Amino acid sequence: KSGSKPFNYEREQLQKQEQASAAVSAATPVAPAPAKTKKLSFKEQRELGGLPAAIAALEAEQAEITEALADGSLYGSDNARAVELSERSVQIDDALMAALERWEVLGKPV
C-alpha cells in the first residue's frame, strides 16, 4: 500500500504525544489547597477583644513617661525616679510590641 504508514509508526507517534502532554502537566505547578480557616477559641476571642484597650493603656502610660522624662528637671531633682521611668519605658516598648504582634496573629484568619 503506497502512502500508508506502518502501524508501529502511528503507535509511536501517539506514545510521544502522550509523554509530551504528561511532561507538560507534570511541569505545571499544582496550586496548593487553600488553608482551612481556623476559628478562634473563646479564650482567643476574649484576648483579641481586650487587646485594643491594653494597647491604648500602654500607649497612654508611655506618653506620660515620655513627657516626664522630657522635663530635664526630673534628672536633677530625682535621678532614681528618672532611671525607674526609663526602665519602665523599655518594658512598655516590649509589651507593646508583643501585644501588637499578638493582635496581628489573632486578627488574621489562618
Short mmCIF file of C-alpha atoms in Angstrom, two decimals:
data_model
loop_
_atom_site.label_atom_id
_atom_site.label_comp_id
_atom_site.label_asym_id
_atom_site.label_seq_id
_atom_site.Cartn_x
_atom_site.Cartn_y
_atom_site.Cartn_z
CA LYS A 1 0.00 0.00 0.00
CA SER A 2 1.52 3.22 -1.01
CA GLY A 3 1.12 6.25 1.24
CA SER A 4 0.09 4.34 4.31
CA LYS A 5 2.29 4.40 7.39
CA PRO A 6 3.14 1.29 9.28
CA PHE A 7 1.04 0.57 12.37
CA ASN A 8 4.04 0.82 14.71
CA TYR A 9 4.82 4.34 13.50
CA GLU A 10 1.36 5.62 14.41
CA ARG A 11 1.52 3.96 17.81
CA GLU A 12 4.96 5.53 18.45
CA GLN A 13 3.62 8.96 17.50
CA LEU A 14 0.68 8.55 19.86
CA GLN A 15 3.01 7.50 22.70
CA LYS A 16 5.24 10.53 22.08
CA GLN A 17 2.23 12.85 22.24
CA GLU A 18 1.05 11.25 25.48
CA GLN A 19 4.52 11.55 27.01
CA ALA A 20 4.78 15.20 25.96
CA SER A 21 1.41 16.06 27.48
CA ALA A 22 2.32 14.17 30.66
CA ALA A 23 5.59 16.12 30.89
CA VAL A 24 3.75 19.42 30.47
CA SER A 25 1.22 18.54 33.14
CA ALA A 26 4.00 17.40 35.48
CA ALA A 27 5.90 20.65 34.93
CA THR A 28 2.82 22.77 35.65
CA PRO A 29 2.79 23.55 39.37
CA VAL A 30 -0.31 22.48 41.16
CA ALA A 31 -1.92 25.26 43.18
CA PRO A 32 -1.79 24.46 46.88
CA ALA A 33 -5.07 23.68 48.53
CA PRO A 34 -6.45 26.67 50.37
CA ALA A 35 -5.67 26.56 54.06
CA LYS A 36 -8.57 25.85 56.33
CA THR A 37 -9.66 28.84 58.31
CA LYS A 38 -9.09 28.33 61.99
CA LYS A 39 -11.82 29.56 64.24
CA LEU A 40 -10.59 31.39 67.33
CA SER A 41 -11.24 29.73 70.65
CA PHE A 42 -13.33 31.53 73.25
CA LYS A 43 -10.17 32.45 75.14
CA GLU A 44 -8.54 33.83 71.97
CA GLN A 45 -11.68 35.82 71.12
CA ARG A 46 -11.65 37.40 74.58
CA GLU A 47 -7.93 38.12 74.28
CA LEU A 48 -8.45 39.72 70.87
CA GLY A 49 -11.30 41.82 72.24
CA GLY A 50 -9.16 43.10 75.12
CA LEU A 51 -6.03 43.89 73.13
CA PRO A 52 -7.08 47.35 71.84
CA ALA A 53 -7.76 48.57 75.38
CA ALA A 54 -4.50 47.09 76.67
CA ILE A 55 -2.55 48.69 73.83
CA ALA A 56 -4.22 52.05 74.45
CA ALA A 57 -3.38 51.86 78.17
CA LEU A 58 0.27 51.05 77.43
CA GLU A 59 0.49 53.89 74.93
CA ALA A 60 -1.04 56.34 77.41
CA GLU A 61 1.39 55.29 80.14
CA GLN A 62 4.28 55.58 77.71
CA ALA A 63 3.17 59.09 76.73
CA GLU A 64 3.12 60.13 80.40
CA ILE A 65 6.59 58.71 80.95
CA THR A 66 7.93 60.38 77.83
CA GLU A 67 6.50 63.70 78.98
CA ALA A 68 8.02 63.29 82.46
CA LEU A 69 11.41 62.35 81.04
CA ALA A 70 11.32 65.22 78.55
CA ASP A 71 11.35 67.62 81.50
CA GLY A 72 15.05 67.80 82.30
CA SER A 73 14.42 68.88 85.89
CA LEU A 74 13.46 65.31 86.86
CA TYR A 75 17.05 64.16 86.36
CA GLY A 76 18.32 66.86 88.72
CA SER A 77 15.66 66.53 91.40
CA ASP A 78 15.02 62.75 91.45
CA ASN A 79 17.56 60.83 89.42
CA ALA A 80 16.39 57.45 90.78
CA ARG A 81 12.85 58.18 89.57
CA ALA A 82 14.19 59.14 86.13
CA VAL A 83 16.06 55.83 85.89
CA GLU A 84 12.95 53.95 87.04
CA LEU A 85 10.81 55.68 84.41
CA SER A 86 13.39 54.96 81.70
CA GLU A 87 13.38 51.26 82.60
CA ARG A 88 9.57 51.21 82.62
CA SER A 89 9.57 52.84 79.18
CA VAL A 90 11.67 49.96 77.83
CA GLN A 91 9.30 47.44 79.43
CA ILE A 92 6.33 49.20 77.84
CA ASP A 93 8.03 49.09 74.43
CA ASP A 94 8.46 45.33 74.78
CA ALA A 95 4.88 44.84 75.99
CA LEU A 96 3.52 46.98 73.16
CA MET A 97 5.44 45.00 70.56
CA ALA A 98 4.19 41.72 71.99
CA ALA A 99 0.59 42.97 72.14
CA LEU A 100 0.69 44.30 68.57
CA GLU A 101 2.17 41.04 67.27
CA ARG A 102 -0.46 39.03 69.13
CA TRP A 103 -3.19 41.28 67.76
CA GLU A 104 -1.91 40.69 64.25
CA VAL A 105 -1.82 36.91 64.78
CA LEU A 106 -5.30 36.72 66.28
CA GLY A 107 -6.81 39.27 63.91
CA LYS A 108 -5.88 37.41 60.74
CA PRO A 109 -7.84 34.29 59.89
CA VAL A 110 -5.49 31.43 59.15
#
